[in-house]
PDB file of C-alpha atoms in Angstrom:
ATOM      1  CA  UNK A 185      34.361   1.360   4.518  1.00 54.00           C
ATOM      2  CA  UNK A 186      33.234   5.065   5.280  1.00 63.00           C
ATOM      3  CA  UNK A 187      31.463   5.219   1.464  1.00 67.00           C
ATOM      4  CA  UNK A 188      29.529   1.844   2.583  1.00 74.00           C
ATOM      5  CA  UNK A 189      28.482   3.310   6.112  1.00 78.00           C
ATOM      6  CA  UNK A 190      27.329   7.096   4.642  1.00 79.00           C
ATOM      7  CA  UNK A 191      24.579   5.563   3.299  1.00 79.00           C
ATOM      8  CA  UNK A 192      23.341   3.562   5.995  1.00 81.00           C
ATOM      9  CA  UNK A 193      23.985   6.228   8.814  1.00 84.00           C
ATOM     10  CA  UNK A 194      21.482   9.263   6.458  1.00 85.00           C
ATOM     11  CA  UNK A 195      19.041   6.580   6.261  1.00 81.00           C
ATOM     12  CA  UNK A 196      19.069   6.375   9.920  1.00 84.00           C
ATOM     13  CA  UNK A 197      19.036  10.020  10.423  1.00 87.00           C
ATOM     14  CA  UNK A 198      15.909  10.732   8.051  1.00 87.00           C
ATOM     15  CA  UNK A 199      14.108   8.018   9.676  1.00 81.00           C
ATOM     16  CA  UNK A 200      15.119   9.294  13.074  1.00 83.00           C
ATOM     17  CA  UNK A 201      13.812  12.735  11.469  1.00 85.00           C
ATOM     18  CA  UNK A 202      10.243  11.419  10.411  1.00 80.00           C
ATOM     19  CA  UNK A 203       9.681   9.537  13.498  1.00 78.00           C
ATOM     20  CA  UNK A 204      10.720  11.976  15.786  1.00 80.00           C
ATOM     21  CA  UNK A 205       7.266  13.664  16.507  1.00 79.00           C
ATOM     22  CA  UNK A 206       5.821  10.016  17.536  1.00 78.00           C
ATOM     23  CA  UNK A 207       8.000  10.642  20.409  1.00 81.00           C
ATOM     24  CA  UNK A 208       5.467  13.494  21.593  1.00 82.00           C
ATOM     25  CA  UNK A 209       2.248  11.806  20.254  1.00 82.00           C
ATOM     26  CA  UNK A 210       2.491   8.711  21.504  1.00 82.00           C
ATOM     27  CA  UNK A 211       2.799   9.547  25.475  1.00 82.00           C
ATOM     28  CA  UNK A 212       0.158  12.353  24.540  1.00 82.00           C
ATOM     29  CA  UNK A 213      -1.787   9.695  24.007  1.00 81.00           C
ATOM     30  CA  UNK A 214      -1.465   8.231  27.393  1.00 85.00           C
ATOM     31  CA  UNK A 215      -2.314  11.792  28.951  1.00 79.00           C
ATOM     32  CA  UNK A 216      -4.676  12.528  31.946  1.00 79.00           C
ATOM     33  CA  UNK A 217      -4.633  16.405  30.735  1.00 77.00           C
ATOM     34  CA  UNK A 218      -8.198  17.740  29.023  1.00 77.00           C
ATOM     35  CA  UNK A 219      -6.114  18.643  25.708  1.00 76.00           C
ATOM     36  CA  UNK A 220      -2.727  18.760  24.146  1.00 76.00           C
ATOM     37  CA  UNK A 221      -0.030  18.889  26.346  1.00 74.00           C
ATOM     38  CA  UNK A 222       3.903  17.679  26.657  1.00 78.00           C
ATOM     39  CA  UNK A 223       5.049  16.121  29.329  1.00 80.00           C
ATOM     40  CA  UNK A 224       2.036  14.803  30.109  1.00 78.00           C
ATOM     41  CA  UNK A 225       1.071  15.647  33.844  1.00 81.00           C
ATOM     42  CA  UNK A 226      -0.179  11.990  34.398  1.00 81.00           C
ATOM     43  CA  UNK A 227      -0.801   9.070  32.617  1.00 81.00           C
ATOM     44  CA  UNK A 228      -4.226   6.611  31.791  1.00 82.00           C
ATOM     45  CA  UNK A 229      -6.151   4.690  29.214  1.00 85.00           C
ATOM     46  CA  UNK A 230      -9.126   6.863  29.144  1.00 82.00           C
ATOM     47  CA  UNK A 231      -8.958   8.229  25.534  1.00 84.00           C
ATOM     48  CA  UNK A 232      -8.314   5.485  24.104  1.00 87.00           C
ATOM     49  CA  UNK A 233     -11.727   4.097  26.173  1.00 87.00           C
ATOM     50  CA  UNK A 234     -12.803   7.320  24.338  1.00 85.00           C
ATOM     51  CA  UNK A 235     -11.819   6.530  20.942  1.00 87.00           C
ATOM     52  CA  UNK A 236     -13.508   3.096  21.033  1.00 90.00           C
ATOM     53  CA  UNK A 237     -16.522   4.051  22.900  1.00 87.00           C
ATOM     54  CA  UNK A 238     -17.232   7.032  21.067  1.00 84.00           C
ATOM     55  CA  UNK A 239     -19.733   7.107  18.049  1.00 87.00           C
ATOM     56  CA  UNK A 240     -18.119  10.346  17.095  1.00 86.00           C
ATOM     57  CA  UNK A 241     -15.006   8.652  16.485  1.00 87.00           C
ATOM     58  CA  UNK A 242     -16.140   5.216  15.613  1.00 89.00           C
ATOM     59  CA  UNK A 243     -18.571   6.015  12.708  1.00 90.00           C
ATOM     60  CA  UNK A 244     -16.148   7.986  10.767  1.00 90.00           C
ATOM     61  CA  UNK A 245     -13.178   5.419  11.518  1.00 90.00           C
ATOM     62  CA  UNK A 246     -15.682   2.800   9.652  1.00 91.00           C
ATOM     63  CA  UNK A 247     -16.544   5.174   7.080  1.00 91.00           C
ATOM     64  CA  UNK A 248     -13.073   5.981   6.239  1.00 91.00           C
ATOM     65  CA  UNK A 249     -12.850   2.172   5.970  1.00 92.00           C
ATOM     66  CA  UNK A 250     -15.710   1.416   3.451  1.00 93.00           C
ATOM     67  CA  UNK A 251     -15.147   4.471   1.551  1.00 93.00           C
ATOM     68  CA  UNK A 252     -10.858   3.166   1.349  1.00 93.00           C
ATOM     69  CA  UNK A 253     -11.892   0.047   0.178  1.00 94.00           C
ATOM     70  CA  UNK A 254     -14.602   0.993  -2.360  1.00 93.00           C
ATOM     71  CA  UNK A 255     -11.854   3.478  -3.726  1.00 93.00           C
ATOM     72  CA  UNK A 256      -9.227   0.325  -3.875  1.00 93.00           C
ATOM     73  CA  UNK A 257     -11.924  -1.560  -5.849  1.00 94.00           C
ATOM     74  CA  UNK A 258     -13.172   0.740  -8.166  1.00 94.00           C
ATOM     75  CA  UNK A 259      -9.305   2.263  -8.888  1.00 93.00           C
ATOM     76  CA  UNK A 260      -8.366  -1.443  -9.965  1.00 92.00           C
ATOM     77  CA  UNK A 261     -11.229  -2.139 -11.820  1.00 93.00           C
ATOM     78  CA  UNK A 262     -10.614   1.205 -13.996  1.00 92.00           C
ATOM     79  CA  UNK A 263      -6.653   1.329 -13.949  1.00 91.00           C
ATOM     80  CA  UNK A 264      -5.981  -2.643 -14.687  1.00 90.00           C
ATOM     81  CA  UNK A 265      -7.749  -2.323 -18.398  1.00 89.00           C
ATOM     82  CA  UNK A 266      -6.873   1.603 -19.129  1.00 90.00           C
ATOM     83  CA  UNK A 267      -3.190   0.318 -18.145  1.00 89.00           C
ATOM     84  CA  UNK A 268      -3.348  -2.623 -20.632  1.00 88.00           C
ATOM     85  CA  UNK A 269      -4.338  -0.510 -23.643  1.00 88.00           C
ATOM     86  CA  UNK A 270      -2.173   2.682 -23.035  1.00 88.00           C
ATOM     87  CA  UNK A 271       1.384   0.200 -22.726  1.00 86.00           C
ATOM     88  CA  UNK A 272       0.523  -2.422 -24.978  1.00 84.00           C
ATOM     89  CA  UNK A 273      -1.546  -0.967 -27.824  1.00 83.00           C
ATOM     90  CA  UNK A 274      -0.844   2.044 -29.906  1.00 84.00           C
ATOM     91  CA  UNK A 275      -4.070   4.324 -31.432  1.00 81.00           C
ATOM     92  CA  UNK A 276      -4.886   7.561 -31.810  1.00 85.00           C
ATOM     93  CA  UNK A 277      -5.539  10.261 -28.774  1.00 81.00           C
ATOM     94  CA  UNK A 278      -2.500   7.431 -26.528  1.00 81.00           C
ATOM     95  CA  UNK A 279      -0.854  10.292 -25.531  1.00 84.00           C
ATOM     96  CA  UNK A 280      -4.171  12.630 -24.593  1.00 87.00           C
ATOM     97  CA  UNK A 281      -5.309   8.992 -22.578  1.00 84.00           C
ATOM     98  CA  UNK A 282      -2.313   8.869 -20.838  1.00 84.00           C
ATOM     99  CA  UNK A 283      -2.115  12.659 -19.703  1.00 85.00           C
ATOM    100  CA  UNK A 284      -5.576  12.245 -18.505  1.00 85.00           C
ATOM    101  CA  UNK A 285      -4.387   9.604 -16.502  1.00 85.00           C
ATOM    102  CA  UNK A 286      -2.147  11.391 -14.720  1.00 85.00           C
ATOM    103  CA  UNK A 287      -3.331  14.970 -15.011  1.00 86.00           C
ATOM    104  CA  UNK A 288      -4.997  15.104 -10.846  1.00 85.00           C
ATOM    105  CA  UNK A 289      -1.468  14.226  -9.726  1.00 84.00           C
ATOM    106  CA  UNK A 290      -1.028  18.126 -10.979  1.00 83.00           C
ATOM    107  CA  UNK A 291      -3.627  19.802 -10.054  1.00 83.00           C
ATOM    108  CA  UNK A 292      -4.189  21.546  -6.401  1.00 86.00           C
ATOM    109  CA  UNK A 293      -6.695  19.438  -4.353  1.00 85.00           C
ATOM    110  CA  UNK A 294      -8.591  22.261  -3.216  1.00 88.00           C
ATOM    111  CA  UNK A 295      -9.336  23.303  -6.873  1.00 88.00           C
ATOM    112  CA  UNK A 296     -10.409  19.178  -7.712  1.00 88.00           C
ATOM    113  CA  UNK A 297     -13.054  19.508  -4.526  1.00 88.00           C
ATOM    114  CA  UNK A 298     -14.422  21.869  -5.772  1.00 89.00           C
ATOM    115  CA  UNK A 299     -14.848  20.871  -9.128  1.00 88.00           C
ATOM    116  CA  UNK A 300     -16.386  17.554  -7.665  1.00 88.00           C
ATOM    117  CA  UNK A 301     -18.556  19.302  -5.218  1.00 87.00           C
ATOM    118  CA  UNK A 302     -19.956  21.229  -8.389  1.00 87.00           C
ATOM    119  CA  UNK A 303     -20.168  18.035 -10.886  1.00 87.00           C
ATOM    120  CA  UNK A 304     -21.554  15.564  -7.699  1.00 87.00           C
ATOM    121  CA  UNK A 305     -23.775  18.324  -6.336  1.00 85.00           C
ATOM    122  CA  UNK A 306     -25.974  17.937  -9.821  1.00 84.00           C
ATOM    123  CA  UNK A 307     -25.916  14.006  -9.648  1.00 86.00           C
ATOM    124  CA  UNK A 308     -27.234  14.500  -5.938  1.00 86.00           C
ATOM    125  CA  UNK A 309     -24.128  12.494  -4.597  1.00 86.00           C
ATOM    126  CA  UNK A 310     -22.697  15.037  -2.346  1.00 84.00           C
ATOM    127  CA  UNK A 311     -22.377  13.552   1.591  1.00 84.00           C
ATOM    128  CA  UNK A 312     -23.077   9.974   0.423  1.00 87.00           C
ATOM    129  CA  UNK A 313     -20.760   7.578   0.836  1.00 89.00           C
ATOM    130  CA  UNK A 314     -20.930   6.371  -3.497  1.00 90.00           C
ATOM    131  CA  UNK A 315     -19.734  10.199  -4.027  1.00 89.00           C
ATOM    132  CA  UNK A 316     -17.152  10.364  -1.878  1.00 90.00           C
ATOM    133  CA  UNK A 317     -15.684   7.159  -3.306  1.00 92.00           C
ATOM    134  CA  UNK A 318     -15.837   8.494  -7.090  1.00 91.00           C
ATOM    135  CA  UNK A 319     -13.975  11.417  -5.838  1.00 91.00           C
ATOM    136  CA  UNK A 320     -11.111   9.412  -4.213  1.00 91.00           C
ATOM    137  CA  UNK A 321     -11.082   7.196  -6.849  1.00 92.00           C
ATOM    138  CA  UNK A 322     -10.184  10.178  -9.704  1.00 90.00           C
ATOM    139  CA  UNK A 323      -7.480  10.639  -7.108  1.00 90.00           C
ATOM    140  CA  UNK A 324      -5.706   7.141  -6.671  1.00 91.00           C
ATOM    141  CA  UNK A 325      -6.009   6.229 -10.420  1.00 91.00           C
ATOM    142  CA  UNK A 326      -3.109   8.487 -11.459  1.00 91.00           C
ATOM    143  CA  UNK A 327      -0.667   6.894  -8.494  1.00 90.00           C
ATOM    144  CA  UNK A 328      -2.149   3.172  -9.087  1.00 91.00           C
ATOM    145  CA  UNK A 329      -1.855   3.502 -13.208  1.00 91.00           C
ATOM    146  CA  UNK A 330       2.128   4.825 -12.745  1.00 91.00           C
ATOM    147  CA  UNK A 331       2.842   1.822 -10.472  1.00 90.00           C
ATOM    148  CA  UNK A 332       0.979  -0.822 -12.591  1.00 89.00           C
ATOM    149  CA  UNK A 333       2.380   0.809 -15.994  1.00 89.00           C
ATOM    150  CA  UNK A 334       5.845   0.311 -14.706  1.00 88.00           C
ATOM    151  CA  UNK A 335       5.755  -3.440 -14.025  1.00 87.00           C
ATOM    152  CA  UNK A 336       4.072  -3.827 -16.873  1.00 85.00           C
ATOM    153  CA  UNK A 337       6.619  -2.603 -19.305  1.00 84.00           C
ATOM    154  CA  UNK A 338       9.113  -4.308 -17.359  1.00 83.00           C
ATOM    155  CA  UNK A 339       7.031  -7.932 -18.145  1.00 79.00           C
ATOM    156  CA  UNK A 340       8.229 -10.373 -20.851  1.00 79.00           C
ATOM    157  CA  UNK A 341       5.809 -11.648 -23.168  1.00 81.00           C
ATOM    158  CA  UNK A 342       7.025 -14.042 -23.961  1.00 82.00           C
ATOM    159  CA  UNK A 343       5.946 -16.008 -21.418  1.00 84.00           C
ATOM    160  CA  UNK A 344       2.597 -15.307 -22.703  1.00 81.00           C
ATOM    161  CA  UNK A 345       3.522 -15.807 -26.744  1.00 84.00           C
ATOM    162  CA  UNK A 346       4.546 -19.676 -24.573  1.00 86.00           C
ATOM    163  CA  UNK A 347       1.486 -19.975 -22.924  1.00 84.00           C
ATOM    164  CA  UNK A 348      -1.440 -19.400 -26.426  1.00 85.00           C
ATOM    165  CA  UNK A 349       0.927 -20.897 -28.286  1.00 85.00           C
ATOM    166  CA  UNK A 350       0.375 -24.454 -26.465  1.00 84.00           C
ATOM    167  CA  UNK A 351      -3.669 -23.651 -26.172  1.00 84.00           C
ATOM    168  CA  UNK A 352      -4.356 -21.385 -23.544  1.00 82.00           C
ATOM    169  CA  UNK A 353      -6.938 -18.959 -24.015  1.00 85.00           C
ATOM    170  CA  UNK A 354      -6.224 -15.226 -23.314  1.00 82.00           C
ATOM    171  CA  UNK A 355      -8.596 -15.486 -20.397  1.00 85.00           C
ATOM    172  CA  UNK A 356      -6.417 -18.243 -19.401  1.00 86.00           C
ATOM    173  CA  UNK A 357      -3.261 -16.682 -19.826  1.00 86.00           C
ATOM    174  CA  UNK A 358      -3.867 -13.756 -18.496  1.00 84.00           C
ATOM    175  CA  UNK A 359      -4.937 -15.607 -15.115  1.00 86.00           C
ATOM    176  CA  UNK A 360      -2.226 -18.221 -14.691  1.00 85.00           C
ATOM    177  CA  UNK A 361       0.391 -16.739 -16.272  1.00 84.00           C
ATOM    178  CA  UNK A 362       0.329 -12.237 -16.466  1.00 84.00           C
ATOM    179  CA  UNK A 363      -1.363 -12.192 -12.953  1.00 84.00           C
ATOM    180  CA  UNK A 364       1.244 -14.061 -10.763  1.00 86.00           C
ATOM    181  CA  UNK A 365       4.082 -12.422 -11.854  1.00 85.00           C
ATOM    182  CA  UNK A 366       2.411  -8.434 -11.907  1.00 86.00           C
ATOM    183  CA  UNK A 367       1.056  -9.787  -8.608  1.00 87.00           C
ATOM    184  CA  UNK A 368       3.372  -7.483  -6.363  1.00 86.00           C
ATOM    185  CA  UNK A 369       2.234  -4.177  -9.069  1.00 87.00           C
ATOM    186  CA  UNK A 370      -1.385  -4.901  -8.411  1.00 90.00           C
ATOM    187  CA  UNK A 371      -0.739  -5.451  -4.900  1.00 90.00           C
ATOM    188  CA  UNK A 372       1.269  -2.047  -4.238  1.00 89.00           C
ATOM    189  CA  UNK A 373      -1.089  -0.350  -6.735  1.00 90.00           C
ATOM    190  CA  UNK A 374      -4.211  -0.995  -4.424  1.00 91.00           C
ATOM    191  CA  UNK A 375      -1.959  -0.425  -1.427  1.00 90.00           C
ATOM    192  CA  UNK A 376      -1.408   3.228  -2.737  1.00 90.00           C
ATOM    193  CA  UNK A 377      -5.322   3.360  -3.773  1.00 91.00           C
ATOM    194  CA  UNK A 378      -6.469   2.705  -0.701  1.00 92.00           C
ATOM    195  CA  UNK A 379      -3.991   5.002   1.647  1.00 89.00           C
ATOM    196  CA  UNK A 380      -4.779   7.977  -0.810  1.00 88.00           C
ATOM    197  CA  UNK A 381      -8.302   7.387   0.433  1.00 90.00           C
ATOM    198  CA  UNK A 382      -8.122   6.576   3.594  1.00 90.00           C
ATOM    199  CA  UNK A 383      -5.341   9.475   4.423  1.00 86.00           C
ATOM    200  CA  UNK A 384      -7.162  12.492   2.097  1.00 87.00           C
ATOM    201  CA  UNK A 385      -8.810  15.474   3.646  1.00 87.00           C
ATOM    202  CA  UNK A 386      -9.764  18.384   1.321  1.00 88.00           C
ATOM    203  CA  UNK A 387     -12.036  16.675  -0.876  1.00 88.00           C
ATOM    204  CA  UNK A 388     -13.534  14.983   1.973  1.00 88.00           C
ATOM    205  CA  UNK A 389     -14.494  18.157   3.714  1.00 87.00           C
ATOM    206  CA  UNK A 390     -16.284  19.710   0.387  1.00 86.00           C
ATOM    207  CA  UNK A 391     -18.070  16.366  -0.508  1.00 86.00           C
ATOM    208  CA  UNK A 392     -18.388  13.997   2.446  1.00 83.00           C
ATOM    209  CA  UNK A 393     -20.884  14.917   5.468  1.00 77.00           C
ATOM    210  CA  UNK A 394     -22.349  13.600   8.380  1.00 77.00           C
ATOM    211  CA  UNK A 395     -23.517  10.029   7.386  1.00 78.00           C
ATOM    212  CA  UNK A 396     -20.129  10.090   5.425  1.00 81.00           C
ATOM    213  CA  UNK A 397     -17.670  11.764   7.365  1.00 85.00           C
ATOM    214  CA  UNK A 398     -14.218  10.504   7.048  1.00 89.00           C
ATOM    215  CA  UNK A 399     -11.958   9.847  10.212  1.00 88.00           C
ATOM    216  CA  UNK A 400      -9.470  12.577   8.553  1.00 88.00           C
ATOM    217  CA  UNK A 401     -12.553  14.868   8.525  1.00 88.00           C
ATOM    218  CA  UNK A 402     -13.153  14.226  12.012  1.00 87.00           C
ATOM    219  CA  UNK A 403      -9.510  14.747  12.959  1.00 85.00           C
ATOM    220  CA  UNK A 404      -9.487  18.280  11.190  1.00 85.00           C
ATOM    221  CA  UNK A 405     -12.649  19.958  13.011  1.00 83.00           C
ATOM    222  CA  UNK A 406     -11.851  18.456  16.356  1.00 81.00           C
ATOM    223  CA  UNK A 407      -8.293  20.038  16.199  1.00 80.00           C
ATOM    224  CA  UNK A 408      -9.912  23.396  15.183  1.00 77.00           C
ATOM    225  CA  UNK A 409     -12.493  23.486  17.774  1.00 70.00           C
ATOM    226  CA  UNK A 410     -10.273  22.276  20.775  1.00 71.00           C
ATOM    227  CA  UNK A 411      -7.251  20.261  20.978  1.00 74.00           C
ATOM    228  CA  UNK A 412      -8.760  16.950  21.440  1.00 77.00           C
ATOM    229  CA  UNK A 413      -6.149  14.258  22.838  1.00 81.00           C
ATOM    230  CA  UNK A 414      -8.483  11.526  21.591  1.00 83.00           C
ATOM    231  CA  UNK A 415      -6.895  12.209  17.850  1.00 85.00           C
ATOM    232  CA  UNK A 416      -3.365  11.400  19.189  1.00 84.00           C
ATOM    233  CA  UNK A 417      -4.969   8.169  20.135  1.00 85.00           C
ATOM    234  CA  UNK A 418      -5.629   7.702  16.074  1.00 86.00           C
ATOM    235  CA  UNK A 419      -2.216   8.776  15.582  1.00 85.00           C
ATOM    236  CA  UNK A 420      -0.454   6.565  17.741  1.00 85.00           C
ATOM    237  CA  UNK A 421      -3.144   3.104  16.447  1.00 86.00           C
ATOM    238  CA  UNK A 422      -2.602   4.393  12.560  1.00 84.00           C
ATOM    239  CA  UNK A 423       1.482   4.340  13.700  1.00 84.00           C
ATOM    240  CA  UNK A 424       0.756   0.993  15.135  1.00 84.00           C
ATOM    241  CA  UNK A 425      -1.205  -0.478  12.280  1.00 85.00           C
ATOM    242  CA  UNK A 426       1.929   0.821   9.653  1.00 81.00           C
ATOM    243  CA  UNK A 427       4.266  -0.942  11.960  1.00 81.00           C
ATOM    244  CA  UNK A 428       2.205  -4.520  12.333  1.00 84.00           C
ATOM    245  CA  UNK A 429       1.529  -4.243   8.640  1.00 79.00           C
ATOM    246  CA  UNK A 430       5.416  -3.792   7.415  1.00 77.00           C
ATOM    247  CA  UNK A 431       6.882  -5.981   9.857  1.00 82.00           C
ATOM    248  CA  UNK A 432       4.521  -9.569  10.035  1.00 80.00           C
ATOM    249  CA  UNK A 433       5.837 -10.289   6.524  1.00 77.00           C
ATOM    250  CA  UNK A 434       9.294  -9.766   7.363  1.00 79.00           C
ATOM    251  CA  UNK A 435       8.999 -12.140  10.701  1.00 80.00           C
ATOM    252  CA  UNK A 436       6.851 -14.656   8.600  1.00 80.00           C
ATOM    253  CA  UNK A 437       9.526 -15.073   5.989  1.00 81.00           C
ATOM    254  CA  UNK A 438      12.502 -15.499   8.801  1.00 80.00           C
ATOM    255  CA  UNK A 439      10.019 -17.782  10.532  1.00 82.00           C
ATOM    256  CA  UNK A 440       9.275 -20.031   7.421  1.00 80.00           C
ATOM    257  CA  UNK A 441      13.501 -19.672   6.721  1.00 81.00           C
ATOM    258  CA  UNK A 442      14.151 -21.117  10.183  1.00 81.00           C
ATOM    259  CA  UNK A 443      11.608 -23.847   9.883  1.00 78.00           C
ATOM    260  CA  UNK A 444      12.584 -24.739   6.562  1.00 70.00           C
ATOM    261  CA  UNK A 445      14.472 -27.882   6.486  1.00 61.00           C
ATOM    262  CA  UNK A 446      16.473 -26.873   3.752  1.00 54.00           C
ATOM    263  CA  UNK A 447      18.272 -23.907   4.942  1.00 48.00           C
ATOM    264  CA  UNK A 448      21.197 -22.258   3.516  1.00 48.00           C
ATOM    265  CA  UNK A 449      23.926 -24.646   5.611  1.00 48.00           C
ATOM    266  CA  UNK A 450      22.109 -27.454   5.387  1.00 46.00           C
ATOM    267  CA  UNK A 451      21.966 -26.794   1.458  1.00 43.00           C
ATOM    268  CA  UNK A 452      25.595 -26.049   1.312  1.00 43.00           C
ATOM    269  CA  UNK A 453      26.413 -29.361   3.202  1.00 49.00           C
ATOM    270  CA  UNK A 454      24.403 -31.275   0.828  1.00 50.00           C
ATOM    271  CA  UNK A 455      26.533 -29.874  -2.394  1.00 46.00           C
ATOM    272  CA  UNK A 456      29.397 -30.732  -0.315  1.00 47.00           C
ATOM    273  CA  UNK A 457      28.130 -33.970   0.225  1.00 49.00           C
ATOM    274  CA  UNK A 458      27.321 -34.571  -3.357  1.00 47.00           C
ATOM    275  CA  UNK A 459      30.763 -33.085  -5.080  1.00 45.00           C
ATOM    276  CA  UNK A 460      32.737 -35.333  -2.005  1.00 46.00           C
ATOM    277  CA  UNK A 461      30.872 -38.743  -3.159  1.00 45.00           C
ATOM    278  CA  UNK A 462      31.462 -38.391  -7.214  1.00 46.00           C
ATOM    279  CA  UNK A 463      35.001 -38.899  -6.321  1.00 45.00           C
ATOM    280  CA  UNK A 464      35.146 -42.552  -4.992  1.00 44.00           C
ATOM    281  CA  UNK A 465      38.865 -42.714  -3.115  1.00 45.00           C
ATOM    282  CA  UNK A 466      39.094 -46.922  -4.356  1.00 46.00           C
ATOM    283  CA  UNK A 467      39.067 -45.278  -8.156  1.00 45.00           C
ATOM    284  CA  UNK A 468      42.856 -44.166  -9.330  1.00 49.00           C
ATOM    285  CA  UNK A 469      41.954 -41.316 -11.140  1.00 46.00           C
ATOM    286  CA  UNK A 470      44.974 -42.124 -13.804  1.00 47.00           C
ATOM    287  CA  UNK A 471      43.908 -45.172 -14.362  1.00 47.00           C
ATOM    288  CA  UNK A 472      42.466 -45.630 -17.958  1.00 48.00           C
ATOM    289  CA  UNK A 473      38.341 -45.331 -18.207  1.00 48.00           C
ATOM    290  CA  UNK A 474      36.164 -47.619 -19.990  1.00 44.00           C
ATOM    291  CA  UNK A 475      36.409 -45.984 -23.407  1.00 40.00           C
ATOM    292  CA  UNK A 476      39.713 -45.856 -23.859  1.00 43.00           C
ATOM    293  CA  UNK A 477      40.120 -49.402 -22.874  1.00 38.00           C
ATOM    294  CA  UNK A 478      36.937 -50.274 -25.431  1.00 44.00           C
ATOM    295  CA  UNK A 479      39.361 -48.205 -27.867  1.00 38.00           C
TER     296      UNK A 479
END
């Protein structure tokens, strides 16, 4: 019993651990007091009025957005194929493609920014929002092409040696049969993509700028000029957003289990129901059957 409960009780502590400074944020949030401060002397909805009033705030919380997304895009779009042909196909320089794959996840990001400040600067893509997503994008693929590349070696293909062999075109295959069952990979895989982009800072303050600036961007030079409480507002609506986004699918699958009209005792009462009427009580069951009778 104690073996079964250890677990449990240092997953509770670490989570207690991580969420323990939301305990500070989120009343900070709340705060009547020009900056920082805990207790708060009074409480009122001003900053986040602020926040969502604010062009300072809003334009880079949109251009975090657009740049997050064009990174989740263009990460797929590069790490489905490259994935494909590094797991399933052997040639020469595999092993160079695959390092190269995952080499950023090594390197410091301060030395990538300012590699990409040097190689954008000459394309003239520095402080645009089409640089900023290239860089991010060199950063996601190496998390996005480990996830992927893990549910792919875990697939059988068999199921799609099944599918050509009765006709269906790769195309087809690939579409209706590989896709729905990698469909959680590609969906964590752009999940990852798009919170490396949306959550990064160094790069963004070498290459992004003022038509581009990133919300994380913002969040940095407003805590090093003054202690604005407007970014413990985006702490407390990025908590928020985590916490709506991991728990609507858990109540939407105990909602569709409690409408379903086949639920686990109703299920169990039908096999019940079933294995009770096979046995008709007006049959002796040592009474001869039919074939040994025919016999």
């Amino acid at each position: 019993m104690t073996m079964r409960l250890l677990p449990r009780l240092i997953g509770i502590l670490v989570a207690a651990f991580i969420a323990a400074p939301l305990l500070i944020v989120v009343p900070m949030s709340f705060s009547t007091a020009p900056s920082l401060e805990f207790p708060p002397p009074g409480y009122w909805l001003g900053y986040y009025t602020a926040y969502f009033t604010d062009e300072r705030w809003t334009q880079p919380t949109i251009n975090s957005l657009v740049i997050a997304f064009g990174t989740m895009l263009l990460t797929m779009l590069l790490v489905t194929p490259a994935t494909f042909a590094v797991v399933r196909h052997r040639f020469l320089g595999r092993g160079i493609a695959n390092l190269m794959l995952t080499m950023p996840m090594a390197m410091p990001h301060i030395v990538l920014a300012i590699g990409y400040y040097s190689f954008l600067g000459d394309l003239r893509l520095t402080q645009t929002h089409v640089g900023v997503i290239i860089a991010h994008t060199a950063l996601s693929v190496p998390v996005a092409f480990l996830i992927l590349s893990a549910n792919l070696k875990g697939f059988d293909r068999n199921l799609e040696r099944a599918a050509m062999s009765l006709g269906a075109t790769p195309l087809r295959t690939f579409w209706h049969v590989t896709l729905p069952v990698l469909r959680p990979g590609f969906a964590i895989s752009a999940l990852f993509a798009f919170i490396q982009s949306f959550d990064e800072t160094v790069v963004a303050l070498f290459i992004s700028g003022r038509e581009s600036e990133t919300l994380p961007r913002k969040m940095f030079e407003s805590i090093r000029v003054q202690a604005d409480p407007v970014i413990s507002v985006v702490s407390t609506l990025l908590f928020a957003a985590v916490v709506l986004v991991v728990l609507v699918p858990v109540l939407w699958k105990a909602v569709r289990k409690r409408r379903s009209p086949t639920g686990p005792s109703t299920v169990a009462r039908d096999a019940a129901g079933a294995t009770a009427g096979t046995a008709s009580p007006d049959i002796d069951p040592c009474a001869p059957s039919r074939v040994q009778l025919e016999a």
